[in-house]
Amino acid sequence: MTSPHHLRKETQKPQYHFPPPTEAHREISRSTLVTTGGSSAQNSQHLPPRPRWTIGLGLGQHVQEGFFPSPVFGHAADRYNHLVTVCPGLHHITDVVRSSMRDRFTHPAADSSNMQRYFGLDTYHPPPQPGSDHSHIIIHQVTLYLPAQVEILFESDSFTQRPGLLSGTSFSMELEMHKRRMEDRFRELFHLEEKGFIPEQVSFAHAALSNMLGGMGYFYGSSLVQSRFNPEPVSYPQAPLYTAVPSRSFFPRGFLWDEGFHLLLIARWNPTLAWQSLAHWLDLMNADGWIPREQILGAEARSKVPAEFVVQWDENANPPTLFLALQQLLADGSVSAEGLQFLRRALPRLQTWYEWFNSTQSGPLPYTYRWRGRDRDTLRFLNPKTLTSGLDDYPRSSHPSDDERHVDLRCWMTLASEVMATICRLLGEDGRRYEESHMALADNALLDKLHWSERLGAYADYGNHTQNVALEWERPRPVPGQDPRSVPPPRFIRVVRKSPKLQFVGALGYVSLFPFILQILSPDSPKLGRLLDLLRDADRLWTPYGIRSLSKSSPLFMQRNTEHDPPYWRGPIWININYLVVRALHRYSHMDGPYRERALGLYRELRINLISNLYRQYKESGFLWEQYNDQTGRGQGCHPFTGWSSLVVLVMAEEY
């Protein structure tokens, strides 16, 4: 695989070929293709035909020479325009295109009887002295009748050892060869046919993996960060990031807690890719040990994100799921030379990250933790969100305070301590402090004392809380003599009907399962048996499609958080947590204890439910989805979502 740095140094050339259409042309299509490079504004139309259409695109050289060999068209009416100019960032391309379009161009009508006008790229006048944020850009426009076939090539100048262009038959043959190789490796790695899956189901899994890998990208830019030391957000130094993304179309950027789940699948396919991504994420760490949870790098990325989410706060965490990926990479006890080299270089940063969590996210009591960054507006939200936890609107204490104890964060730190101790043993370093921390955090008796709610019958957060809240319309009325036009508009606000008090939060759901899904509970713990009972209760968490995020018995089940904020983690089925549930059931079904057979039965049933529903929804819609409806199983939210929903591949392969 070519490194991103190497790619940036190459001279790139896209080539476009137009095989003749198979039917009569009936309508016009315009294809605008954008590539980077170039210097001065220019335009071309009606170029004489040549054997192939090759648009030279280098680091300025070919563009400055005006090297634009023309395409071969399948119809005399086909037209080509291009524009070479500068642009202040890719997010301004639409404005540049609109201002450069003119209707002075013509093409023959379908019957060639007369000429018809069309809007084509013409000229654009950039500022006399473009700023440093302006990049060189080439825009190609193709105008042709449909139906038509267009073949687009984009090759670097490093292809010189190939005897001919990678196009047409030669491209099809090369693509077929690589396709067979991937299919063979997929078959050898995951053994889905041996597990009884039919070819269509294997293709579904193959597509999930392919889209996960295809979603890996190389990003470069800077984050906007708010610190307590600065009155306004500051731009961090520019940095690269090689990462997978949840959705190429909707979330085309890196998310810290998503990436740990992504790497569980990526590491199975190619550990090198996982080590590289881990290294890039750790390189984003600041001197204190903080990693921004959402990587919105540069102006283009910021233009696609609501303003309220752009600025990252350096006191706010995100689940340290990179330790989840490290746990898997180290699971068999033998680490490759590549992995050991990574661990030696990464250990200081991992130690700093671990210490940052312990110093900034600690709770009010020893061995307790609290997510910082909760919404403090108790008037607007039915239950103030905890975006930093990754579970967004999952119910926490109704009134945020410093007295809170969050059980999911405590479990993440239990995992982190275990992995840090393992790394130190592999490297021959002193890891006693991590071993001691893990021993204390994994102590089931202490865990029960801090987080077991007998009333809920499950693990829970603790804080200043009341269940008696509701959203209601506040409709102010004018006082005598007041102009009605000056009355404030109605507001949808929270009403508290009973004062909060310090207590366990009565919200049964994903958070309640963390001691189980991160496999902290002893296999003979009575609490494990009670959680398994809750898990299988259809009136609470169990559905035919997977485990719902919040119990049907919860007062906030499927409740909106604001007028414009529908339920997100309050009922729908999420695949990342369901994967952890399946993985935990599989492990407990192989451990001696009183709940072994119970765990095995639930494992088999839940695994079938998840695979069946995701495959069924994929067949119906063609997509993996962000989440799934707990009543119907239908995909909902963002799509395509080939981030952690692709973990269905590991569930099918029983690779945990």
XYZ file of C-alpha atoms in Angstrom:
656
model
C 0.000 0.000 0.000
C 1.367 3.410 -0.935
C 1.816 5.775 1.965
C -0.176 9.022 2.041
C 3.049 11.025 2.002
C 4.177 9.264 -1.170
C 0.839 9.928 -2.817
C 1.154 13.629 -2.193
C 4.433 13.793 -4.136
C 3.214 12.084 -7.296
C 2.040 13.778 -10.456
C -1.500 12.626 -11.146
C -3.286 12.341 -14.510
C -6.992 11.607 -14.887
C -8.145 10.126 -18.189
C -11.707 9.951 -19.431
C -13.003 7.590 -22.141
C -16.455 7.646 -23.672
C -17.534 4.336 -25.251
C -20.402 4.902 -27.685
C -23.893 4.666 -26.141
C -26.063 1.680 -26.892
C -29.340 3.547 -27.532
C -30.550 6.743 -29.167
C -29.705 9.865 -27.186
C -32.719 11.575 -25.710
C -31.565 13.903 -22.977
C -28.584 15.930 -21.940
C -26.421 15.158 -18.884
C -23.708 17.318 -17.441
C -20.891 15.830 -15.402
C -18.660 18.220 -13.501
C -15.445 16.660 -12.260
C -13.196 18.535 -9.868
C -9.466 17.942 -9.450
C -6.716 19.974 -7.819
C -3.761 21.635 -9.494
C -3.501 24.489 -11.982
C -2.773 28.176 -11.856
C -4.507 30.600 -14.254
C -8.122 30.848 -15.400
C -8.820 29.509 -18.893
C -11.484 27.641 -20.868
C -11.733 25.320 -23.880
C -14.578 24.048 -26.060
C -14.962 22.112 -29.326
C -11.482 20.573 -29.153
C -10.504 18.389 -32.158
C -10.883 14.669 -31.444
C -7.870 12.537 -30.550
C -7.473 8.816 -29.795
C -8.354 9.240 -26.107
C -9.272 11.917 -23.634
C -6.332 12.524 -21.325
C -6.380 15.562 -19.065
C -2.879 16.165 -17.745
C -2.910 17.112 -14.104
C 0.332 17.669 -12.269
C 1.698 19.975 -9.648
C 1.237 22.916 -11.994
C 3.522 21.939 -14.886
C 1.050 20.489 -17.401
C -1.637 22.989 -16.476
C 0.626 25.957 -17.065
C 1.546 24.517 -20.462
C -2.161 24.212 -21.338
C -1.881 20.437 -21.862
C -5.474 19.335 -22.422
C -5.745 16.509 -24.988
C -9.370 16.112 -25.914
C -11.727 13.186 -25.382
C -13.064 10.699 -27.858
C -16.840 11.122 -27.940
C -19.483 8.640 -28.980
C -21.702 11.330 -30.497
C -21.063 14.564 -32.339
C -23.222 16.451 -29.858
C -20.986 15.688 -26.881
C -19.145 18.711 -25.533
C -16.344 19.316 -23.075
C -15.560 22.450 -21.059
C -12.994 23.023 -18.376
C -11.973 25.751 -15.994
C -8.585 26.276 -14.349
C -8.538 28.785 -11.513
C -7.975 29.234 -7.783
C -10.528 28.708 -5.044
C -10.575 29.564 -1.313
C -11.221 25.958 -0.209
C -13.271 23.107 -1.609
C -16.350 24.249 0.281
C -16.510 27.272 -2.081
C -16.471 25.243 -5.298
C -20.223 25.608 -5.823
C -19.918 29.391 -5.746
C -16.995 29.321 -8.187
C -18.895 27.062 -10.606
C -22.071 29.147 -10.476
C -20.255 32.392 -11.151
C -18.321 30.900 -14.091
C -21.287 29.366 -15.969
C -22.494 30.996 -19.199
C -25.194 30.004 -21.678
C -23.243 30.992 -24.800
C -22.274 27.415 -25.670
C -24.152 25.246 -28.165
C -24.464 21.594 -29.125
C -26.331 19.894 -31.971
C -29.841 18.709 -31.177
C -30.518 14.980 -30.999
C -31.560 14.924 -34.653
C -28.684 17.284 -35.613
C -31.226 19.613 -37.243
C -30.253 22.694 -35.282
C -28.098 23.912 -32.391
C -29.181 24.135 -28.761
C -27.664 26.286 -26.065
C -26.382 24.914 -22.789
C -24.754 26.328 -19.691
C -21.046 25.629 -19.682
C -17.959 26.529 -17.690
C -16.532 29.740 -19.104
C -14.471 32.160 -17.038
C -13.998 32.968 -13.377
C -12.266 36.026 -11.993
C -10.542 35.236 -8.695
C -9.352 38.014 -6.385
C -6.379 39.990 -7.798
C -4.211 38.698 -4.961
C -5.548 35.322 -3.789
C -4.894 34.549 -0.153
C -2.813 31.707 1.193
C -5.994 29.672 1.688
C -6.658 29.620 -2.085
C -5.824 26.340 -3.812
C -5.368 25.648 -7.513
C -8.249 23.752 -9.003
C -9.375 22.285 -12.336
C -13.063 21.707 -13.046
C -14.051 19.471 -15.963
C -17.551 19.553 -17.451
C -18.904 16.969 -19.867
C -22.207 17.569 -21.678
C -23.663 14.564 -23.466
C -26.873 12.772 -24.343
C -28.139 9.907 -22.224
C -27.872 6.976 -22.090
C -24.073 6.955 -22.246
C -21.101 5.240 -20.677
C -18.231 7.185 -19.161
C -14.972 5.630 -18.059
C -12.826 7.822 -15.807
C -9.200 6.997 -15.055
C -6.969 8.649 -12.522
C -3.381 7.428 -12.753
C -0.125 8.639 -11.278
C 3.089 9.025 -13.246
C 4.423 5.983 -11.359
C 2.531 3.586 -13.656
C 5.330 3.608 -16.281
C 6.138 -0.095 -15.853
C 2.664 -1.047 -17.080
C 2.731 -1.598 -20.868
C -0.483 0.318 -21.506
C -3.156 2.475 -19.922
C -5.206 0.947 -17.148
C -8.475 1.221 -19.042
C -11.046 -0.818 -20.896
C -10.301 -4.539 -21.011
C -6.961 -4.254 -19.209
C -8.637 -2.464 -16.312
C -11.440 -5.033 -16.150
C -8.902 -7.880 -16.065
C -6.823 -6.214 -13.366
C -9.906 -5.454 -11.293
C -11.157 -9.023 -11.615
C -7.790 -10.381 -10.473
C -7.788 -8.224 -7.330
C -11.431 -9.089 -6.689
C -10.635 -12.820 -6.758
C -7.690 -12.311 -4.427
C -9.840 -10.451 -1.916
C -12.597 -13.053 -2.115
C -10.074 -15.851 -1.527
C -8.557 -14.075 1.459
C -11.987 -13.228 2.868
C -12.968 -16.889 2.600
C -9.763 -18.089 4.292
C -10.002 -15.531 7.093
C -13.682 -15.651 8.063
C -14.861 -19.154 6.934
C -18.453 -18.035 6.470
C -19.347 -20.804 4.021
C -18.216 -23.373 6.578
C -20.619 -21.811 9.078
C -23.529 -22.411 6.710
C -24.006 -18.980 5.193
C -25.374 -18.888 1.658
C -23.498 -16.996 -1.114
C -25.796 -13.956 -0.847
C -25.062 -13.655 2.875
C -21.331 -14.009 2.252
C -21.565 -11.226 -0.344
C -23.354 -9.075 2.238
C -20.518 -9.566 4.724
C -17.959 -8.963 1.999
C -19.675 -5.676 1.102
C -19.691 -4.600 4.761
C -15.946 -5.184 5.090
C -15.185 -3.578 1.722
C -17.106 -0.443 2.613
C -15.416 -0.216 5.998
C -12.001 -0.402 4.314
C -13.132 1.928 1.530
C -14.116 4.453 4.187
C -10.548 4.789 5.432
C -9.150 8.155 4.459
C -6.237 10.504 4.934
C -7.200 13.875 6.421
C -5.125 16.962 7.107
C -5.918 20.156 8.926
C -6.345 21.699 12.343
C -8.969 21.489 15.076
C -10.616 24.472 16.769
C -10.087 24.027 20.507
C -11.465 25.889 23.488
C -9.320 25.820 26.614
C -9.835 27.331 30.021
C -6.571 29.200 29.390
C -7.920 31.104 26.357
C -10.945 33.384 26.110
C -11.663 32.270 22.520
C -11.140 29.017 20.587
C -7.711 28.619 19.028
C -6.648 26.661 15.982
C -4.389 23.733 16.837
C -1.346 23.040 14.618
C -2.151 21.243 11.386
C -1.770 17.484 11.552
C -2.548 14.390 9.466
C -5.031 11.678 10.391
C -5.403 8.252 8.774
C -8.683 6.814 9.983
C -11.901 5.060 9.094
C -15.131 7.071 9.157
C -18.670 6.143 10.235
C -20.225 7.238 6.951
C -18.427 8.612 3.912
C -21.418 10.708 2.869
C -22.787 11.893 6.209
C -19.900 11.663 8.720
C -16.763 11.938 6.542
C -14.379 12.543 9.441
C -12.761 10.767 12.356
C -14.584 10.088 15.629
C -12.491 8.866 18.542
C -14.909 6.435 20.120
C -16.082 5.100 16.753
C -12.537 4.331 15.660
C -11.903 1.831 18.437
C -14.847 -0.201 17.136
C -13.792 0.239 13.507
C -10.367 -1.172 14.283
C -11.834 -4.392 15.696
C -12.782 -5.356 12.130
C -9.907 -3.637 10.346
C -7.334 -5.373 12.571
C -8.777 -8.773 11.656
C -8.317 -8.001 7.995
C -5.000 -6.164 8.107
C -3.253 -5.458 11.434
C -0.889 -3.019 9.720
C -3.785 -0.698 8.900
C -4.880 -0.819 12.539
C -1.399 0.000 13.863
C -1.161 2.924 11.422
C -4.526 4.348 12.448
C -3.686 3.991 16.137
C -0.418 5.844 15.581
C -2.169 8.706 13.803
C -4.767 9.087 16.548
C -2.132 9.108 19.286
C -0.174 11.719 17.315
C -3.149 14.079 17.773
C -2.626 14.118 21.537
C -1.667 17.431 23.121
C 0.961 17.821 25.824
C -1.580 17.207 28.584
C -2.739 13.886 27.121
C -6.028 15.021 25.581
C -7.235 13.825 22.158
C -10.058 15.764 20.441
C -13.047 13.453 20.222
C -14.259 14.649 16.799
C -11.721 15.434 14.093
C -13.100 18.380 12.132
C -9.868 19.237 10.363
C -9.804 22.412 8.330
C -12.285 24.845 6.800
C -13.836 22.354 4.376
C -14.708 19.934 7.187
C -16.039 22.748 9.376
C -18.373 23.925 6.632
C -20.272 20.615 6.873
C -20.663 20.528 10.670
C -23.186 22.515 12.749
C -21.396 25.352 14.525
C -22.287 24.012 17.979
C -20.172 20.881 17.371
C -17.127 22.427 15.691
C -15.234 23.651 18.757
C -13.623 20.907 20.849
C -13.174 21.449 24.592
C -9.905 20.189 26.030
C -11.518 19.110 29.304
C -13.988 16.766 27.590
C -13.228 13.099 27.064
C -14.615 10.366 24.839
C -14.682 6.624 25.564
C -11.076 5.361 25.222
C -12.081 2.629 22.765
C -8.579 2.549 21.282
C -7.821 0.297 24.260
C -10.542 -2.027 22.961
C -8.650 -2.334 19.675
C -5.339 -2.795 21.483
C -6.872 -5.522 23.633
C -7.789 -7.461 20.498
C -4.409 -6.915 18.822
C -2.695 -8.283 21.952
C -5.235 -11.030 22.661
C -3.317 -14.125 21.532
C -0.208 -13.191 23.531
C 2.060 -13.026 20.482
C 2.680 -9.623 18.954
C 4.407 -9.068 15.624
C 7.647 -7.135 15.342
C 5.617 -4.309 13.820
C 3.297 -4.319 16.822
C 6.145 -4.352 19.344
C 7.816 -1.447 17.577
C 4.562 0.491 17.733
C 4.052 -0.287 21.427
C 7.558 0.851 22.370
C 7.077 4.169 20.623
C 3.470 4.601 21.751
C 3.864 3.671 25.423
C 4.713 7.227 26.644
C 1.656 8.597 24.885
C -0.603 5.829 26.132
C 0.646 6.499 29.660
C -0.045 10.223 29.256
C -3.534 9.529 27.893
C -4.282 7.155 30.764
C -3.108 9.699 33.326
C -5.167 12.446 31.658
C -8.328 10.403 32.220
C -7.450 9.796 35.855
C -6.654 13.439 36.535
C -9.499 15.117 34.620
C -12.391 12.608 34.685
C -12.121 11.363 38.257
C -15.246 11.168 40.406
C -16.034 12.320 43.937
C -14.871 9.044 45.569
C -11.793 6.873 45.025
C -12.108 4.632 41.967
C -15.076 6.561 40.615
C -15.274 8.553 37.393
C -17.437 11.309 35.971
C -17.850 12.448 32.374
C -17.125 16.146 32.034
C -18.912 18.283 29.451
C -22.558 17.491 30.197
C -25.129 20.050 29.053
C -25.884 22.337 31.983
C -29.138 23.760 30.641
C -31.732 22.119 32.878
C -34.527 24.214 31.385
C -34.114 23.249 27.741
C -33.381 19.508 27.939
C -35.639 16.818 29.328
C -32.392 15.165 30.440
C -29.148 17.087 29.794
C -27.051 15.232 27.230
C -23.645 13.660 27.820
C -22.119 13.836 24.343
C -18.697 13.028 25.763
C -19.835 9.523 26.742
C -20.675 8.682 23.136
C -24.194 7.791 24.263
C -25.433 11.370 23.800
C -29.017 11.527 25.158
C -28.927 8.300 27.187
C -30.559 9.212 30.539
C -28.142 10.312 33.256
C -28.914 12.210 36.452
C -31.536 14.865 35.790
C -29.461 17.650 37.366
C -25.738 17.547 36.431
C -23.424 17.992 39.383
C -19.958 17.169 40.650
C -21.463 14.359 42.749
C -22.108 12.137 39.746
C -20.573 8.686 39.312
C -20.735 7.169 35.827
C -20.500 3.405 35.672
C -19.665 3.169 31.955
C -16.594 5.405 32.304
C -15.444 3.394 35.304
C -15.657 0.224 33.182
C -13.726 1.838 30.321
C -10.960 2.686 32.781
C -10.980 -0.895 34.058
C -10.301 -2.044 30.500
C -7.636 0.640 30.005
C -5.815 -0.440 33.176
C -5.795 -4.068 32.066
C -4.430 -3.235 28.617
C -1.749 -0.931 30.006
C -0.604 -3.677 32.366
C -0.441 -6.128 29.438
C 1.617 -3.721 27.325
C 4.083 -3.165 30.138
C 4.542 -6.929 30.570
C 5.185 -7.369 26.839
C 7.788 -4.598 26.837
C 9.421 -5.578 30.114
C 8.374 -2.306 31.739
C 7.161 -1.768 35.292
C 3.386 -1.921 35.128
C 2.551 -2.471 38.789
C 0.492 0.719 39.089
C -1.718 -0.450 36.216
C -2.062 -3.897 37.714
C -3.046 -2.389 41.068
C -5.564 -0.068 39.435
C -7.043 -2.929 37.457
C -7.322 -5.087 40.568
C -9.224 -2.357 42.402
C -11.471 -1.431 39.484
C -12.246 -5.078 38.692
C -13.164 -5.800 42.340
C -16.797 -6.871 41.981
C -17.601 -6.082 45.616
C -16.417 -2.470 45.258
C -18.211 -2.171 41.913
C -21.464 -3.354 43.506
C -21.068 -0.941 46.401
C -20.589 2.056 44.124
C -22.988 1.255 41.280
C -25.449 -1.560 41.997
C -29.019 -0.318 42.378
C -31.166 -2.910 44.092
C -34.286 -0.975 43.204
C -33.370 -1.057 39.502
C -31.961 -4.572 39.762
C -28.972 -3.498 37.685
C -25.889 -1.286 37.623
C -26.564 2.439 37.447
C -25.116 5.925 37.508
C -25.375 7.946 40.693
C -26.184 11.656 40.982
C -28.643 14.430 41.766
C -31.711 12.974 40.127
C -35.478 12.919 39.852
C -37.700 10.894 37.530
C -40.520 13.438 37.749
C -39.717 15.705 34.821
C -41.586 16.508 31.616
C -41.442 18.826 28.613
C -44.317 21.301 28.424
C -45.194 24.386 26.432
C -44.782 27.657 28.273
C -47.126 30.242 26.697
C -46.595 33.688 28.248
C -49.638 35.956 28.398
C -49.521 39.740 28.248
C -50.083 41.601 31.473
C -52.766 44.315 31.490
C -51.682 47.192 29.283
C -48.840 45.244 27.599
C -48.553 45.232 23.822
C -49.295 41.592 22.771
C -46.555 41.842 20.160
C -43.946 42.224 22.898
C -44.878 38.922 24.566
C -42.091 36.321 24.231
C -42.907 33.393 21.941
C -43.949 30.038 23.449
C -41.171 27.759 24.675
C -41.004 23.978 25.028
C -39.276 23.671 28.400
C -38.635 21.166 31.135
C -40.858 21.142 34.181
C -39.606 19.494 37.379
C -42.485 18.148 39.433
C -40.424 16.701 42.260
C -37.122 18.009 43.587
C -34.026 15.950 42.780
C -31.935 14.146 45.367
C -28.719 12.137 45.381
C -29.635 8.618 44.296
C -29.070 5.955 41.654
C -30.438 6.861 38.222
C -33.318 4.546 37.335
C -32.491 4.052 33.667
C -32.110 0.423 32.628
C -30.228 0.078 29.348
C -26.814 -0.025 27.766
C -25.090 1.778 30.645
C -26.454 -0.828 33.076
C -24.746 -3.577 31.070
C -21.208 -2.193 30.980
C -19.772 -4.357 33.792
C -21.080 -7.319 31.795
C -20.253 -6.265 28.222
C -16.678 -5.262 29.124
C -16.406 -8.617 30.922
C -15.574 -7.277 34.376
C -18.043 -9.466 36.259
C -16.883 -12.759 37.686
C -18.560 -15.737 35.941
C -20.052 -16.804 39.275
C -21.345 -13.351 40.250
C -25.081 -13.399 41.129
C -25.282 -10.001 39.422
C -24.370 -11.672 36.131
C -27.387 -13.946 36.395
C -29.701 -11.030 37.104
C -28.368 -9.066 34.134
C -28.897 -12.062 31.850
C -32.513 -12.227 32.991
C -33.013 -8.529 32.235
C -31.305 -8.947 28.903
C -33.810 -11.584 27.749
C -36.889 -9.738 29.068
C -38.907 -8.588 26.018
C -40.663 -5.968 28.144
C -37.289 -4.400 28.856
C -34.249 -4.900 26.596
C -34.819 -7.923 24.336
C -36.202 -7.607 20.798
C -36.240 -10.018 17.832
C -33.743 -7.680 16.148
C -31.175 -7.008 18.871
C -30.830 -5.419 22.307
C -32.535 -2.016 22.577
C -30.588 0.861 24.068
C -33.120 1.740 26.794
C -35.682 -0.410 28.544
C -39.327 -0.091 27.554
C -39.995 0.363 31.283
C -37.868 3.509 31.499
C -39.791 6.817 31.876
C -37.613 8.298 29.110
C -38.021 5.423 26.652
C -38.359 6.956 23.147
C -38.944 10.403 24.671
C -37.790 13.535 22.868
C -35.111 15.548 24.627
C -36.202 18.901 23.185
C -38.775 20.083 20.697
C -36.291 19.436 17.869
C -34.264 16.599 19.411
C -35.796 13.133 18.800
C -34.712 10.089 20.852
C -31.302 8.765 19.809
C -29.962 6.359 22.464
C -33.362 5.917 24.125
C -34.631 2.740 22.511
C -33.112 2.143 19.056
C -30.772 -0.799 18.504
C -27.086 0.048 18.025
C -24.705 -2.524 16.570
C -21.531 -1.515 18.417
C -23.066 -2.252 21.823
C -24.836 -5.341 20.514
C -21.466 -6.596 19.297
C -20.069 -6.166 22.819
C -23.092 -8.016 24.232
C -22.611 -10.936 21.816
C -18.881 -11.000 22.543
C -19.478 -11.079 26.307
C -22.091 -13.835 26.016
C -19.655 -15.878 23.937
C -16.921 -15.504 26.542
C -19.130 -16.296 29.549
C -20.502 -19.323 27.699
C -16.942 -20.715 27.672
C -16.200 -20.021 31.351
C -17.045 -22.325 34.227
C -19.867 -20.925 36.284
C -23.561 -21.272 37.090
C -24.637 -19.135 34.105
C -22.620 -20.835 31.383
C -25.535 -22.589 29.680
C -27.773 -19.536 30.044
C -25.125 -17.372 28.353
C -24.717 -19.926 25.551
C -28.446 -19.984 24.795
C -28.676 -16.189 24.741
C -25.569 -15.993 22.587
C -26.989 -18.257 19.908
C -30.359 -16.524 19.879
C -29.041 -12.961 19.831
C -26.424 -13.746 17.171
C -29.076 -15.136 14.825
C -31.396 -12.177 15.479
C -28.711 -9.610 14.669
C -27.445 -11.309 11.523
C -30.938 -12.026 10.198
C -32.185 -8.480 10.665
C -29.125 -6.682 9.295
C -29.078 -8.968 6.258
C -32.815 -8.526 5.708
C -32.565 -4.742 5.928
C -29.563 -4.762 3.607
C -31.488 -6.774 1.014
C -34.448 -4.408 1.212
C -32.551 -1.112 1.188
C -29.036 -1.863 -0.024
C -27.528 -0.257 3.088
C -26.170 -0.834 6.543
C -27.750 1.720 8.887
C -26.683 3.805 11.857
C -29.315 2.213 14.107
C -32.333 -0.094 13.875
C -35.913 0.326 15.058
C -36.636 -1.750 18.156
C -40.252 -2.379 17.083
C -39.801 -3.290 13.416
C -36.078 -3.858 12.951
C -36.013 -1.374 10.077
C -32.832 0.600 9.509
C -32.994 4.257 10.490
C -30.797 7.270 11.012
C -27.783 7.815 8.787
C -27.152 5.562 5.799
C -24.981 4.184 4.401
C -23.380 3.606 7.789
C -20.527 1.172 7.263
C -18.716 2.159 10.417
C -19.360 0.033 13.493
C -22.476 -1.528 11.933
C -19.951 -3.496 9.836
C -19.073 -5.428 13.000
C -21.807 -7.814 11.858
C -18.986 -9.477 9.869
C -17.242 -10.481 13.109
C -20.547 -11.689 14.571
C -21.088 -13.876 11.502
C -17.524 -15.216 11.695
C -17.689 -15.580 15.501
C -14.421 -13.683 15.741
C -14.306 -11.990 19.133
